[in-house]
């Protein structure tokens, strides 16, 4: 009963903080984009991301366990690949892997305040209804970002998937990695239990994040690289705690 009450109260507080902070940073973002060089924009936006992550943990009673931090090398751009269950991972991976450009649907850039902040960090905004053109855009703009020293974040499921559902991974990440001759850094997590997609209520519990070793692309065909990524992610996702195993009563 007490944890249920905390869940509701914490969710309301976080929702209010989320709204106010997003509006504030959204208003400031265009000015920051104009005044700051490209490399200085993400640290500014990450102040917003870090604030959201902190308030989420404290207000909603969430702990975060990250395994494999040693596999992160910010001096080597990679194609960062993660399963997609909520908004949480989009924020935490921006912080962990900065600088990083995210592949996302172009409609997000039109969202007032939120989209204005997104534009600061050079996302790759695609039209998902045009699959062929979207893939070409990911490859061409992705290579530009990687050559500029930025990692590229791709969610291979293409959209948010509930923790108990399974969706095929597309080959966009492997195609970009082989084309740009950079490695894939795979990540899996179970954030969807505490921060469910498309729901405002949050739940206390523990999020586990597993960061794998980089998967080198040199000398590999796209299909082989994709399969190696797919096998690792599926195996590690199956090991993650589920449901009531991670939620606090």
mmCIF file of N, CA, C and O in Angstrom, residues 172-219:
data_model
loop_
_atom_site.group_PDB
_atom_site.id
_atom_site.type_symbol
_atom_site.label_atom_id
_atom_site.label_comp_id
_atom_site.label_asym_id
_atom_site.label_seq_id
_atom_site.Cartn_x
_atom_site.Cartn_y
_atom_site.Cartn_z
ATOM 1 N N UNK A 172 19.692 -2.083 -40.071
ATOM 2 C CA UNK A 172 20.258 -0.759 -40.288
ATOM 3 C C UNK A 172 21.562 -0.522 -39.544
ATOM 4 O O UNK A 172 22.509 0.071 -40.085
ATOM 5 N N UNK A 173 21.641 -0.976 -38.296
ATOM 6 C CA UNK A 173 22.855 -0.764 -37.502
ATOM 7 C C UNK A 173 24.045 -1.490 -38.112
ATOM 8 O O UNK A 173 25.151 -0.933 -38.217
ATOM 9 N N UNK A 174 23.843 -2.744 -38.518
ATOM 10 C CA UNK A 174 24.929 -3.517 -39.117
ATOM 11 C C UNK A 174 25.353 -2.929 -40.457
ATOM 12 O O UNK A 174 26.544 -2.903 -40.786
ATOM 13 N N UNK A 175 24.379 -2.429 -41.217
ATOM 14 C CA UNK A 175 24.703 -1.832 -42.504
ATOM 15 C C UNK A 175 25.538 -0.567 -42.328
ATOM 16 O O UNK A 175 26.513 -0.340 -43.052
ATOM 17 N N UNK A 176 25.179 0.254 -41.342
ATOM 18 C CA UNK A 176 25.961 1.463 -41.073
ATOM 19 C C UNK A 176 27.352 1.114 -40.575
ATOM 20 O O UNK A 176 28.347 1.705 -41.000
ATOM 21 N N UNK A 177 27.434 0.157 -39.665
ATOM 22 C CA UNK A 177 28.734 -0.215 -39.084
ATOM 23 C C UNK A 177 29.694 -0.752 -40.146
ATOM 24 O O UNK A 177 30.877 -0.382 -40.167
ATOM 25 N N UNK A 178 29.205 -1.617 -41.044
ATOM 26 C CA UNK A 178 30.077 -2.162 -42.082
ATOM 27 C C UNK A 178 30.432 -1.095 -43.117
ATOM 28 O O UNK A 178 31.566 -1.057 -43.615
ATOM 29 N N UNK A 179 29.480 -0.218 -43.410
ATOM 30 C CA UNK A 179 29.732 0.846 -44.381
ATOM 31 C C UNK A 179 30.766 1.842 -43.870
ATOM 32 O O UNK A 179 31.631 2.315 -44.623
ATOM 33 N N UNK A 180 30.689 2.163 -42.582
ATOM 34 C CA UNK A 180 31.606 3.142 -41.983
ATOM 35 C C UNK A 180 32.842 2.492 -41.371
ATOM 36 O O UNK A 180 33.734 3.192 -40.892
ATOM 37 N N UNK A 181 32.866 1.165 -41.355
ATOM 38 C CA UNK A 181 33.980 0.412 -40.769
ATOM 39 C C UNK A 181 34.221 0.784 -39.309
ATOM 40 O O UNK A 181 35.340 1.050 -38.879
ATOM 41 N N UNK A 182 33.129 0.801 -38.548
ATOM 42 C CA UNK A 182 33.206 1.056 -37.111
ATOM 43 C C UNK A 182 32.516 -0.101 -36.384
ATOM 44 O O UNK A 182 31.695 -0.816 -36.976
ATOM 45 N N UNK A 183 32.808 -0.301 -35.114
ATOM 46 C CA UNK A 183 32.190 -1.412 -34.384
ATOM 47 C C UNK A 183 30.783 -1.082 -33.895
ATOM 48 O O UNK A 183 30.367 0.085 -33.865
ATOM 49 N N UNK A 184 30.075 -2.120 -33.518
ATOM 50 C CA UNK A 184 28.780 -1.991 -32.850
ATOM 51 C C UNK A 184 29.002 -2.172 -31.355
ATOM 52 O O UNK A 184 29.739 -3.071 -30.931
ATOM 53 N N UNK A 185 28.382 -1.315 -30.567
ATOM 54 C CA UNK A 185 28.388 -1.483 -29.115
ATOM 55 C C UNK A 185 26.958 -1.826 -28.692
ATOM 56 O O UNK A 185 26.071 -0.968 -28.714
ATOM 57 N N UNK A 186 26.703 -3.083 -28.296
ATOM 58 C CA UNK A 186 25.338 -3.488 -27.955
ATOM 59 C C UNK A 186 25.000 -3.250 -26.489
ATOM 60 O O UNK A 186 25.841 -3.429 -25.600
ATOM 61 N N UNK A 187 23.761 -2.842 -26.243
ATOM 62 C CA UNK A 187 23.272 -2.573 -24.891
ATOM 63 C C UNK A 187 21.875 -3.163 -24.741
ATOM 64 O O UNK A 187 21.052 -3.064 -25.661
ATOM 65 N N UNK A 188 21.611 -3.780 -23.601
ATOM 66 C CA UNK A 188 20.257 -4.251 -23.292
ATOM 67 C C UNK A 188 19.878 -3.772 -21.901
ATOM 68 O O UNK A 188 20.738 -3.483 -21.064
ATOM 69 N N UNK A 189 18.568 -3.682 -21.633
ATOM 70 C CA UNK A 189 18.086 -3.182 -20.347
ATOM 71 C C UNK A 189 16.645 -3.640 -20.146
ATOM 72 O O UNK A 189 16.009 -4.169 -21.071
ATOM 73 N N UNK A 190 16.121 -3.402 -18.949
ATOM 74 C CA UNK A 190 14.729 -3.757 -18.644
ATOM 75 C C UNK A 190 13.958 -2.560 -18.075
ATOM 76 O O UNK A 190 13.106 -2.710 -17.200
ATOM 77 N N UNK A 191 14.237 -1.367 -18.591
ATOM 78 C CA UNK A 191 13.643 -0.132 -18.054
ATOM 79 C C UNK A 191 12.135 -0.061 -18.245
ATOM 80 O O UNK A 191 11.464 0.710 -17.559
ATOM 81 N N UNK A 192 11.594 -0.849 -19.168
ATOM 82 C CA UNK A 192 10.176 -0.770 -19.445
ATOM 83 C C UNK A 192 9.280 -1.167 -18.290
ATOM 84 O O UNK A 192 8.090 -0.824 -18.284
ATOM 85 N N UNK A 193 9.816 -1.857 -17.294
ATOM 86 C CA UNK A 193 9.008 -2.240 -16.135
ATOM 87 C C UNK A 193 8.806 -1.070 -15.178
ATOM 88 O O UNK A 193 7.760 -0.956 -14.536
ATOM 89 N N UNK A 194 9.821 -0.211 -15.047
ATOM 90 C CA UNK A 194 9.707 0.920 -14.125
ATOM 91 C C UNK A 194 9.243 2.200 -14.823
ATOM 92 O O UNK A 194 8.577 3.031 -14.215
ATOM 93 N N UNK A 195 9.619 2.356 -16.100
ATOM 94 C CA UNK A 195 9.170 3.493 -16.900
ATOM 95 C C UNK A 195 8.490 2.923 -18.147
ATOM 96 O O UNK A 195 9.087 2.834 -19.224
ATOM 97 N N UNK A 196 7.241 2.516 -18.048
ATOM 98 C CA UNK A 196 6.558 1.898 -19.183
ATOM 99 C C UNK A 196 6.370 2.892 -20.323
ATOM 100 O O UNK A 196 6.120 4.074 -20.098
ATOM 101 N N UNK A 197 6.495 2.414 -21.536
ATOM 102 C CA UNK A 197 6.293 3.267 -22.688
ATOM 103 C C UNK A 197 4.848 3.728 -22.795
ATOM 104 O O UNK A 197 3.912 2.976 -22.518
ATOM 105 N N UNK A 198 4.682 4.997 -23.169
ATOM 106 C CA UNK A 198 3.361 5.592 -23.406
ATOM 107 C C UNK A 198 2.464 5.586 -22.166
ATOM 108 O O UNK A 198 1.235 5.600 -22.273
ATOM 109 N N UNK A 199 3.045 5.553 -20.987
ATOM 110 C CA UNK A 199 2.280 5.656 -19.743
ATOM 111 C C UNK A 199 2.971 6.665 -18.836
ATOM 112 O O UNK A 199 4.201 6.700 -18.755
ATOM 113 N N UNK A 200 2.181 7.495 -18.169
ATOM 114 C CA UNK A 200 2.779 8.526 -17.326
ATOM 115 C C UNK A 200 3.184 7.987 -15.968
ATOM 116 O O UNK A 200 4.090 8.501 -15.327
ATOM 117 N N UNK A 201 2.525 6.918 -15.486
ATOM 118 C CA UNK A 201 2.846 6.397 -14.163
ATOM 119 C C UNK A 201 4.145 5.597 -14.191
ATOM 120 O O UNK A 201 4.376 4.793 -15.090
ATOM 121 N N UNK A 202 4.981 5.837 -13.201
ATOM 122 C CA UNK A 202 6.247 5.131 -13.063
ATOM 123 C C UNK A 202 6.173 4.194 -11.854
ATOM 124 O O UNK A 202 5.344 4.381 -10.962
ATOM 125 N N UNK A 203 7.071 3.213 -11.797
ATOM 126 C CA UNK A 203 7.032 2.210 -10.730
ATOM 127 C C UNK A 203 8.408 2.063 -10.086
ATOM 128 O O UNK A 203 9.431 2.074 -10.788
ATOM 129 N N UNK A 204 8.455 1.937 -8.755
ATOM 130 C CA UNK A 204 9.741 1.746 -8.081
ATOM 131 C C UNK A 204 10.321 0.378 -8.395
ATOM 132 O O UNK A 204 9.593 -0.602 -8.568
ATOM 133 N N UNK A 205 11.625 0.311 -8.495
ATOM 134 C CA UNK A 205 12.278 -0.958 -8.796
ATOM 135 C C UNK A 205 13.724 -0.740 -9.168
ATOM 136 O O UNK A 205 14.295 0.332 -8.932
ATOM 137 N N UNK A 206 14.320 -1.742 -9.785
ATOM 138 C CA UNK A 206 15.724 -1.667 -10.191
ATOM 139 C C UNK A 206 15.844 -1.908 -11.686
ATOM 140 O O UNK A 206 15.369 -2.928 -12.193
ATOM 141 N N UNK A 207 16.457 -0.967 -12.369
ATOM 142 C CA UNK A 207 16.741 -1.120 -13.799
ATOM 143 C C UNK A 207 18.133 -1.710 -13.951
ATOM 144 O O UNK A 207 19.093 -1.224 -13.346
ATOM 145 N N UNK A 208 18.241 -2.748 -14.731
ATOM 146 C CA UNK A 208 19.563 -3.319 -15.024
ATOM 147 C C UNK A 208 19.919 -3.027 -16.476
ATOM 148 O O UNK A 208 19.139 -3.276 -17.385
ATOM 149 N N UNK A 209 21.125 -2.502 -16.662
ATOM 150 C CA UNK A 209 21.664 -2.217 -17.989
ATOM 151 C C UNK A 209 22.912 -3.069 -18.178
ATOM 152 O O UNK A 209 23.779 -3.103 -17.304
ATOM 153 N N UNK A 210 22.995 -3.753 -19.309
ATOM 154 C CA UNK A 210 24.180 -4.547 -19.625
ATOM 155 C C UNK A 210 24.790 -4.011 -20.912
ATOM 156 O O UNK A 210 24.133 -3.982 -21.954
ATOM 157 N N UNK A 211 26.042 -3.579 -20.816
ATOM 158 C CA UNK A 211 26.782 -3.064 -21.974
ATOM 159 C C UNK A 211 27.769 -4.135 -22.404
ATOM 160 O O UNK A 211 28.616 -4.568 -21.615
ATOM 161 N N UNK A 212 27.648 -4.591 -23.632
ATOM 162 C CA UNK A 212 28.516 -5.661 -24.113
ATOM 163 C C UNK A 212 29.851 -5.149 -24.621
ATOM 164 O O UNK A 212 30.083 -3.937 -24.723
ATOM 165 N N UNK A 213 30.705 -6.068 -24.971
ATOM 166 C CA UNK A 213 31.953 -5.714 -25.637
ATOM 167 C C UNK A 213 31.634 -5.263 -27.062
ATOM 168 O O UNK A 213 30.631 -5.681 -27.645
ATOM 169 N N UNK A 214 32.480 -4.408 -27.605
ATOM 170 C CA UNK A 214 32.249 -3.971 -28.980
ATOM 171 C C UNK A 214 32.329 -5.170 -29.920
ATOM 172 O O UNK A 214 33.111 -6.105 -29.703
ATOM 173 N N UNK A 215 31.494 -5.134 -30.937
ATOM 174 C CA UNK A 215 31.497 -6.168 -31.976
ATOM 175 C C UNK A 215 32.130 -5.551 -33.215
ATOM 176 O O UNK A 215 31.551 -4.660 -33.844
ATOM 177 N N UNK A 216 33.323 -5.979 -33.536
ATOM 178 C CA UNK A 216 34.057 -5.383 -34.651
ATOM 179 C C UNK A 216 33.376 -5.704 -35.977
ATOM 180 O O UNK A 216 32.827 -6.794 -36.172
ATOM 181 N N UNK A 217 33.420 -4.728 -36.893
ATOM 182 C CA UNK A 217 32.781 -4.908 -38.201
ATOM 183 C C UNK A 217 33.777 -5.215 -39.311
ATOM 184 O O UNK A 217 33.384 -5.680 -40.383
ATOM 185 N N UNK A 218 35.046 -4.957 -39.051
ATOM 186 C CA UNK A 218 36.052 -5.102 -40.101
ATOM 187 C C UNK A 218 36.087 -6.532 -40.641
ATOM 188 O O UNK A 218 36.175 -7.502 -39.896
ATOM 189 N N UNK A 219 36.020 -6.644 -41.953
ATOM 190 C CA UNK A 219 36.107 -7.937 -42.607
ATOM 191 C C UNK A 219 34.839 -8.779 -42.537
ATOM 192 O O UNK A 219 34.844 -9.927 -42.974
#
